[in-house]
JSON list of C-alpha atoms in Angstrom, two decimals:
[
{"chain": "A", "resi": 165, "resn": "MET", "atom": "CA", "xyz": [29.14, -6.54, -10.18]},
{"chain": "A", "resi": 166, "resn": "GLY", "atom": "CA", "xyz": [27.20, -3.25, -9.85]},
{"chain": "A", "resi": 167, "resn": "LYS", "atom": "CA", "xyz": [26.47, -1.43, -6.65]},
{"chain": "A", "resi": 168, "resn": "GLU", "atom": "CA", "xyz": [23.34, -2.24, -4.68]},
{"chain": "A", "resi": 169, "resn": "THR", "atom": "CA", "xyz": [20.34, 0.03, -5.31]},
{"chain": "A", "resi": 170, "resn": "SER", "atom": "CA", "xyz": [19.37, 2.24, -2.34]},
{"chain": "A", "resi": 171, "resn": "ILE", "atom": "CA", "xyz": [15.80, 2.55, -1.08]},
{"chain": "A", "resi": 172, "resn": "VAL", "atom": "CA", "xyz": [15.55, 6.05, -2.55]},
{"chain": "A", "resi": 173, "resn": "GLU", "atom": "CA", "xyz": [16.74, 4.82, -5.95]},
{"chain": "A", "resi": 174, "resn": "LYS", "atom": "CA", "xyz": [14.27, 1.94, -5.88]},
{"chain": "A", "resi": 175, "resn": "LEU", "atom": "CA", "xyz": [11.39, 4.30, -5.03]},
{"chain": "A", "resi": 176, "resn": "GLU", "atom": "CA", "xyz": [12.49, 6.72, -7.75]},
{"chain": "A", "resi": 177, "resn": "LEU", "atom": "CA", "xyz": [12.35, 3.84, -10.25]},
{"chain": "A", "resi": 178, "resn": "ILE", "atom": "CA", "xyz": [8.90, 2.70, -9.12]},
{"chain": "A", "resi": 179, "resn": "ILE", "atom": "CA", "xyz": [7.26, 6.12, -8.70]},
{"chain": "A", "resi": 180, "resn": "PRO", "atom": "CA", "xyz": [7.68, 8.62, -11.54]},
{"chain": "A", "resi": 181, "resn": "GLY", "atom": "CA", "xyz": [8.44, 12.10, -10.21]},
{"chain": "A", "resi": 182, "resn": "PHE", "atom": "CA", "xyz": [9.49, 10.95, -6.72]},
{"chain": "A", "resi": 183, "resn": "HIS", "atom": "CA", "xyz": [12.38, 13.03, -5.30]},
{"chain": "A", "resi": 184, "resn": "GLY", "atom": "CA", "xyz": [13.15, 11.08, -2.14]},
{"chain": "A", "resi": 185, "resn": "TYR", "atom": "CA", "xyz": [12.03, 13.88, 0.19]},
{"chain": "A", "resi": 186, "resn": "LYS", "atom": "CA", "xyz": [15.25, 15.69, -0.76]},
{"chain": "A", "resi": 187, "resn": "LYS", "atom": "CA", "xyz": [13.75, 19.12, -1.37]},
{"chain": "A", "resi": 188, "resn": "LYS", "atom": "CA", "xyz": [11.72, 20.72, 1.38]},
{"chain": "A", "resi": 189, "resn": "GLU", "atom": "CA", "xyz": [9.18, 22.24, -1.00]},
{"chain": "A", "resi": 190, "resn": "LEU", "atom": "CA", "xyz": [8.58, 18.84, -2.66]},
{"chain": "A", "resi": 191, "resn": "ILE", "atom": "CA", "xyz": [8.13, 16.78, 0.51]},
{"chain": "A", "resi": 192, "resn": "ARG", "atom": "CA", "xyz": [4.33, 16.89, 0.46]},
{"chain": "A", "resi": 193, "resn": "GLU", "atom": "CA", "xyz": [4.35, 16.11, -3.27]},
{"chain": "A", "resi": 194, "resn": "ASP", "atom": "CA", "xyz": [6.62, 13.10, -2.71]},
{"chain": "A", "resi": 195, "resn": "ASP", "atom": "CA", "xyz": [4.34, 11.89, 0.06]},
{"chain": "A", "resi": 196, "resn": "MET", "atom": "CA", "xyz": [1.31, 12.20, -2.23]},
{"chain": "A", "resi": 197, "resn": "LEU", "atom": "CA", "xyz": [3.15, 10.32, -5.00]},
{"chain": "A", "resi": 198, "resn": "VAL", "atom": "CA", "xyz": [3.97, 7.42, -2.68]},
{"chain": "A", "resi": 199, "resn": "ARG", "atom": "CA", "xyz": [0.44, 7.24, -1.32]},
{"chain": "A", "resi": 200, "resn": "GLY", "atom": "CA", "xyz": [-0.95, 7.51, -4.87]},
{"chain": "A", "resi": 201, "resn": "LYS", "atom": "CA", "xyz": [1.17, 4.56, -6.01]},
{"chain": "A", "resi": 202, "resn": "VAL", "atom": "CA", "xyz": [0.06, 2.43, -3.05]},
{"chain": "A", "resi": 203, "resn": "ALA", "atom": "CA", "xyz": [-3.61, 3.42, -3.44]},
{"chain": "A", "resi": 204, "resn": "ASP", "atom": "CA", "xyz": [-3.52, 2.67, -7.19]},
{"chain": "A", "resi": 205, "resn": "THR", "atom": "CA", "xyz": [-2.09, -0.78, -6.51]},
{"chain": "A", "resi": 206, "resn": "LEU", "atom": "CA", "xyz": [-4.78, -1.48, -3.91]},
{"chain": "A", "resi": 207, "resn": "ALA", "atom": "CA", "xyz": [-7.43, -0.26, -6.39]},
{"chain": "A", "resi": 208, "resn": "GLN", "atom": "CA", "xyz": [-6.11, -2.81, -8.91]},
{"chain": "A", "resi": 209, "resn": "ALA", "atom": "CA", "xyz": [-6.40, -5.51, -6.25]},
{"chain": "A", "resi": 210, "resn": "LYS", "atom": "CA", "xyz": [-9.98, -4.41, -5.54]},
{"chain": "A", "resi": 211, "resn": "ARG", "atom": "CA", "xyz": [-10.80, -4.75, -9.25]},
{"chain": "A", "resi": 212, "resn": "GLU", "atom": "CA", "xyz": [-9.33, -8.26, -9.22]},
{"chain": "A", "resi": 213, "resn": "LEU", "atom": "CA", "xyz": [-11.66, -9.15, -6.35]},
{"chain": "A", "resi": 214, "resn": "GLU", "atom": "CA", "xyz": [-14.61, -7.67, -8.25]},
{"chain": "A", "resi": 215, "resn": "ARG", "atom": "CA", "xyz": [-13.76, -9.99, -11.15]},
{"chain": "A", "resi": 216, "resn": "ALA", "atom": "CA", "xyz": [-13.41, -12.87, -8.69]},
{"chain": "A", "resi": 217, "resn": "LEU", "atom": "CA", "xyz": [-16.89, -12.09, -7.34]},
{"chain": "A", "resi": 218, "resn": "GLN", "atom": "CA", "xyz": [-18.32, -12.36, -10.85]},
{"chain": "A", "resi": 219, "resn": "ARG", "atom": "CA", "xyz": [-16.48, -15.61, -11.56]},
{"chain": "A", "resi": 220, "resn": "CYS", "atom": "CA", "xyz": [-17.46, -17.03, -8.19]},
{"chain": "A", "resi": 221, "resn": "ALA", "atom": "CA", "xyz": [-21.13, -16.24, -8.85]},
{"chain": "A", "resi": 222, "resn": "MET", "atom": "CA", "xyz": [-20.89, -18.01, -12.23]},
{"chain": "A", "resi": 223, "resn": "VAL", "atom": "CA", "xyz": [-19.64, -21.24, -10.66]},
{"chain": "A", "resi": 224, "resn": "ASN", "atom": "CA", "xyz": [-21.86, -20.90, -7.57]},
{"chain": "A", "resi": 225, "resn": "CYS", "atom": "CA", "xyz": [-18.98, -20.98, -5.09]},
{"chain": "A", "resi": 226, "resn": "GLN", "atom": "CA", "xyz": [-19.51, -20.57, -1.36]},
{"chain": "A", "resi": 227, "resn": "GLN", "atom": "CA", "xyz": [-16.98, -17.75, -0.82]},
{"chain": "A", "resi": 228, "resn": "LEU", "atom": "CA", "xyz": [-18.94, -14.78, -2.17]},
{"chain": "A", "resi": 229, "resn": "MET", "atom": "CA", "xyz": [-19.21, -13.13, 1.27]},
{"chain": "A", "resi": 230, "resn": "GLY", "atom": "CA", "xyz": [-15.53, -13.72, 2.01]},
{"chain": "A", "resi": 231, "resn": "ILE", "atom": "CA", "xyz": [-14.49, -12.12, -1.26]},
{"chain": "A", "resi": 232, "resn": "GLU", "atom": "CA", "xyz": [-16.90, -9.23, -0.74]},
{"chain": "A", "resi": 233, "resn": "ASN", "atom": "CA", "xyz": [-15.62, -8.58, 2.79]},
{"chain": "A", "resi": 234, "resn": "LEU", "atom": "CA", "xyz": [-12.03, -8.43, 1.54]},
{"chain": "A", "resi": 235, "resn": "ARG", "atom": "CA", "xyz": [-13.08, -6.16, -1.33]},
{"chain": "A", "resi": 236, "resn": "LYS", "atom": "CA", "xyz": [-14.65, -3.77, 1.18]},
{"chain": "A", "resi": 237, "resn": "LYS", "atom": "CA", "xyz": [-11.50, -3.85, 3.31]},
{"chain": "A", "resi": 238, "resn": "LEU", "atom": "CA", "xyz": [-9.42, -2.99, 0.25]},
{"chain": "A", "resi": 239, "resn": "MET", "atom": "CA", "xyz": [-11.79, -0.17, -0.66]},
{"chain": "A", "resi": 240, "resn": "MET", "atom": "CA", "xyz": [-11.49, 1.26, 2.87]},
{"chain": "A", "resi": 241, "resn": "LEU", "atom": "CA", "xyz": [-7.68, 1.02, 2.85]},
{"chain": "A", "resi": 242, "resn": "GLU", "atom": "CA", "xyz": [-7.42, 2.59, -0.59]},
{"chain": "A", "resi": 243, "resn": "SER", "atom": "CA", "xyz": [-9.63, 5.48, 0.50]},
{"chain": "A", "resi": 244, "resn": "ARG", "atom": "CA", "xyz": [-7.72, 5.93, 3.77]},
{"chain": "A", "resi": 245, "resn": "ILE", "atom": "CA", "xyz": [-4.44, 6.21, 1.87]},
{"chain": "A", "resi": 246, "resn": "ARG", "atom": "CA", "xyz": [-5.63, 8.25, -1.08]},
{"chain": "A", "resi": 247, "resn": "HIS", "atom": "CA", "xyz": [-7.56, 10.79, 0.99]},
{"chain": "A", "resi": 248, "resn": "ALA", "atom": "CA", "xyz": [-5.22, 11.18, 3.93]},
{"chain": "A", "resi": 249, "resn": "GLU", "atom": "CA", "xyz": [-4.24, 14.75, 4.56]},
{"chain": "A", "resi": 250, "resn": "ALA", "atom": "CA", "xyz": [-1.40, 15.63, 2.21]},
{"chain": "A", "resi": 251, "resn": "GLY", "atom": "CA", "xyz": [1.91, 15.46, 3.94]},
{"chain": "A", "resi": 252, "resn": "TYR", "atom": "CA", "xyz": [0.76, 14.52, 7.43]},
{"chain": "A", "resi": 253, "resn": "ARG", "atom": "CA", "xyz": [1.06, 18.11, 8.61]},
{"chain": "A", "resi": 254, "resn": "GLY", "atom": "CA", "xyz": [2.67, 17.45, 12.00]},
{"chain": "A", "resi": 255, "resn": "TYR", "atom": "CA", "xyz": [5.71, 15.79, 10.51]},
{"chain": "A", "resi": 256, "resn": "PHE", "atom": "CA", "xyz": [6.16, 17.64, 7.25]},
{"chain": "A", "resi": 257, "resn": "ASP", "atom": "CA", "xyz": [5.79, 21.11, 8.72]},
{"chain": "A", "resi": 258, "resn": "ARG", "atom": "CA", "xyz": [9.13, 20.68, 10.43]},
{"chain": "A", "resi": 259, "resn": "VAL", "atom": "CA", "xyz": [11.87, 22.70, 8.85]},
{"chain": "A", "resi": 260, "resn": "LYS", "atom": "CA", "xyz": [14.63, 20.12, 9.20]},
{"chain": "A", "resi": 261, "resn": "PHE", "atom": "CA", "xyz": [14.70, 16.41, 8.60]},
{"chain": "A", "resi": 262, "resn": "LYS", "atom": "CA", "xyz": [16.98, 14.23, 10.58]},
{"chain": "A", "resi": 263, "resn": "GLU", "atom": "CA", "xyz": [18.68, 11.67, 8.37]},
{"chain": "A", "resi": 264, "resn": "LYS", "atom": "CA", "xyz": [17.55, 8.80, 10.59]},
{"chain": "A", "resi": 265, "resn": "GLU", "atom": "CA", "xyz": [13.89, 9.90, 10.42]},
{"chain": "A", "resi": 266, "resn": "LEU", "atom": "CA", "xyz": [14.06, 10.30, 6.65]},
{"chain": "A", "resi": 267, "resn": "GLU", "atom": "CA", "xyz": [15.53, 6.82, 6.27]},
{"chain": "A", "resi": 268, "resn": "ARG", "atom": "CA", "xyz": [12.77, 5.36, 8.42]},
{"chain": "A", "resi": 269, "resn": "LEU", "atom": "CA", "xyz": [10.08, 7.11, 6.36]},
{"chain": "A", "resi": 270, "resn": "LEU", "atom": "CA", "xyz": [11.64, 5.76, 3.17]},
{"chain": "A", "resi": 271, "resn": "GLU", "atom": "CA", "xyz": [11.68, 2.26, 4.66]},
{"chain": "A", "resi": 272, "resn": "TYR", "atom": "CA", "xyz": [7.96, 2.55, 5.46]},
{"chain": "A", "resi": 273, "resn": "ASP", "atom": "CA", "xyz": [7.27, 3.74, 1.91]},
{"chain": "A", "resi": 274, "resn": "ALA", "atom": "CA", "xyz": [9.21, 0.87, 0.34]},
{"chain": "A", "resi": 275, "resn": "LYS", "atom": "CA", "xyz": [7.51, -1.65, 2.65]},
{"chain": "A", "resi": 276, "resn": "MET", "atom": "CA", "xyz": [4.03, -0.32, 1.85]},
{"chain": "A", "resi": 277, "resn": "ILE", "atom": "CA", "xyz": [4.68, -0.51, -1.89]},
{"chain": "A", "resi": 278, "resn": "GLU", "atom": "CA", "xyz": [6.03, -4.04, -1.57]},
{"chain": "A", "resi": 279, "resn": "MET", "atom": "CA", "xyz": [3.07, -5.12, 0.55]},
{"chain": "A", "resi": 280, "resn": "ALA", "atom": "CA", "xyz": [0.58, -3.52, -1.85]},
{"chain": "A", "resi": 281, "resn": "GLU", "atom": "CA", "xyz": [2.15, -5.50, -4.72]},
{"chain": "A", "resi": 282, "resn": "ASP", "atom": "CA", "xyz": [1.85, -8.70, -2.64]},
{"chain": "A", "resi": 283, "resn": "ILE", "atom": "CA", "xyz": [-1.81, -7.88, -1.99]},
{"chain": "A", "resi": 284, "resn": "LEU", "atom": "CA", "xyz": [-2.40, -7.37, -5.72]},
{"chain": "A", "resi": 285, "resn": "ASN", "atom": "CA", "xyz": [-0.75, -10.71, -6.51]},
{"chain": "A", "resi": 286, "resn": "GLU", "atom": "CA", "xyz": [-2.87, -12.49, -3.91]},
{"chain": "A", "resi": 287, "resn": "ALA", "atom": "CA", "xyz": [-6.03, -10.85, -5.32]},
{"chain": "A", "resi": 288, "resn": "LYS", "atom": "CA", "xyz": [-5.05, -12.15, -8.77]},
{"chain": "A", "resi": 289, "resn": "ASN", "atom": "CA", "xyz": [-4.60, -15.59, -7.22]},
{"chain": "A", "resi": 290, "resn": "ILE", "atom": "CA", "xyz": [-8.11, -15.41, -5.73]},
{"chain": "A", "resi": 291, "resn": "ASN", "atom": "CA", "xyz": [-9.49, -14.51, -9.14]},
{"chain": "A", "resi": 292, "resn": "ALA", "atom": "CA", "xyz": [-7.70, -17.52, -10.65]},
{"chain": "A", "resi": 293, "resn": "GLN", "atom": "CA", "xyz": [-8.97, -19.90, -7.94]},
{"chain": "A", "resi": 294, "resn": "ALA", "atom": "CA", "xyz": [-12.68, -19.03, -8.17]},
{"chain": "A", "resi": 295, "resn": "ALA", "atom": "CA", "xyz": [-13.61, -22.54, -9.34]},
{"chain": "A", "resi": 296, "resn": "ASN", "atom": "CA", "xyz": [-11.40, -24.35, -6.81]},
{"chain": "A", "resi": 297, "resn": "PRO", "atom": "CA", "xyz": [-13.08, -24.07, -3.38]},
{"chain": "A", "resi": 298, "resn": "GLN", "atom": "CA", "xyz": [-10.21, -25.35, -1.25]},
{"chain": "A", "resi": 299, "resn": "ALA", "atom": "CA", "xyz": [-7.53, -23.23, -2.94]},
{"chain": "A", "resi": 300, "resn": "LEU", "atom": "CA", "xyz": [-9.90, -20.24, -2.91]},
{"chain": "A", "resi": 301, "resn": "GLY", "atom": "CA", "xyz": [-10.44, -20.54, 0.83]},
{"chain": "A", "resi": 302, "resn": "MET", "atom": "CA", "xyz": [-6.69, -20.60, 1.48]},
{"chain": "A", "resi": 303, "resn": "ALA", "atom": "CA", "xyz": [-6.13, -17.64, -0.85]},
{"chain": "A", "resi": 304, "resn": "LEU", "atom": "CA", "xyz": [-8.81, -15.64, 1.01]},
{"chain": "A", "resi": 305, "resn": "LEU", "atom": "CA", "xyz": [-7.12, -16.37, 4.34]},
{"chain": "A", "resi": 306, "resn": "ASN", "atom": "CA", "xyz": [-3.75, -15.36, 2.88]},
{"chain": "A", "resi": 307, "resn": "LEU", "atom": "CA", "xyz": [-5.14, -12.08, 1.56]},
{"chain": "A", "resi": 308, "resn": "ASP", "atom": "CA", "xyz": [-6.84, -11.32, 4.87]},
{"chain": "A", "resi": 309, "resn": "ASP", "atom": "CA", "xyz": [-3.49, -11.83, 6.67]},
{"chain": "A", "resi": 310, "resn": "LYS", "atom": "CA", "xyz": [-1.75, -9.56, 4.17]},
{"chain": "A", "resi": 311, "resn": "LEU", "atom": "CA", "xyz": [-4.38, -6.85, 4.66]},
{"chain": "A", "resi": 312, "resn": "VAL", "atom": "CA", "xyz": [-4.08, -7.02, 8.46]},
{"chain": "A", "resi": 313, "resn": "ASN", "atom": "CA", "xyz": [-0.28, -6.72, 8.20]},
{"chain": "A", "resi": 314, "resn": "PHE", "atom": "CA", "xyz": [-0.61, -3.86, 5.70]},
{"chain": "A", "resi": 315, "resn": "GLU", "atom": "CA", "xyz": [-2.98, -1.99, 8.04]},
{"chain": "A", "resi": 316, "resn": "GLU", "atom": "CA", "xyz": [-0.46, -2.30, 10.86]},
{"chain": "A", "resi": 317, "resn": "VAL", "atom": "CA", "xyz": [2.38, -0.92, 8.73]},
{"chain": "A", "resi": 318, "resn": "LEU", "atom": "CA", "xyz": [0.16, 1.88, 7.43]},
{"chain": "A", "resi": 319, "resn": "SER", "atom": "CA", "xyz": [-0.85, 2.87, 10.97]},
{"chain": "A", "resi": 320, "resn": "ARG", "atom": "CA", "xyz": [2.78, 2.86, 12.12]},
{"chain": "A", "resi": 321, "resn": "ARG", "atom": "CA", "xyz": [3.82, 4.98, 9.13]},
{"chain": "A", "resi": 322, "resn": "MET", "atom": "CA", "xyz": [1.02, 7.48, 9.68]},
{"chain": "A", "resi": 323, "resn": "SER", "atom": "CA", "xyz": [1.80, 7.73, 13.40]},
{"chain": "A", "resi": 324, "resn": "PHE", "atom": "CA", "xyz": [5.50, 8.19, 12.65]},
{"chain": "A", "resi": 325, "resn": "ALA", "atom": "CA", "xyz": [4.80, 10.79, 9.96]},
{"chain": "A", "resi": 326, "resn": "ALA", "atom": "CA", "xyz": [2.52, 12.68, 12.35]},
{"chain": "A", "resi": 327, "resn": "GLY", "atom": "CA", "xyz": [5.39, 12.89, 14.81]},
{"chain": "A", "resi": 328, "resn": "GLU", "atom": "CA", "xyz": [3.82, 10.57, 17.38]}
]
């Protein structure tokens, strides 16, 4: 039996070029890589909802506004992540990292990537359920819950990274 993969190793496997915040001069770059990966995944989810809107319109379903509202929420989250100031200056300007703080930041990163993947999967489910009103309604509620939870984690990570 092999050893368990650490959070840093998992992130390095998921995000090409990620260094695990190990080198001071690459910290901002690592932060941008993580946020880029999360934003790209949310952009994919947004495209799934755009396809779901088209399919929903074809079958005249009643959830067009619900899908559109979630698409807008995804667009806002993607933009918030992608265009956040590189490196959250307050945190990354520090010269030294404490191991505990670094571990917590890595945990936030891993959680955000995992949640973004869950959001993408739920968006795909919505796209697949466009012709099934009851299943579509439940999928929309599930995605809304996932987006609310994601926003909370994102806010906590940004506050932590800003040194608050």
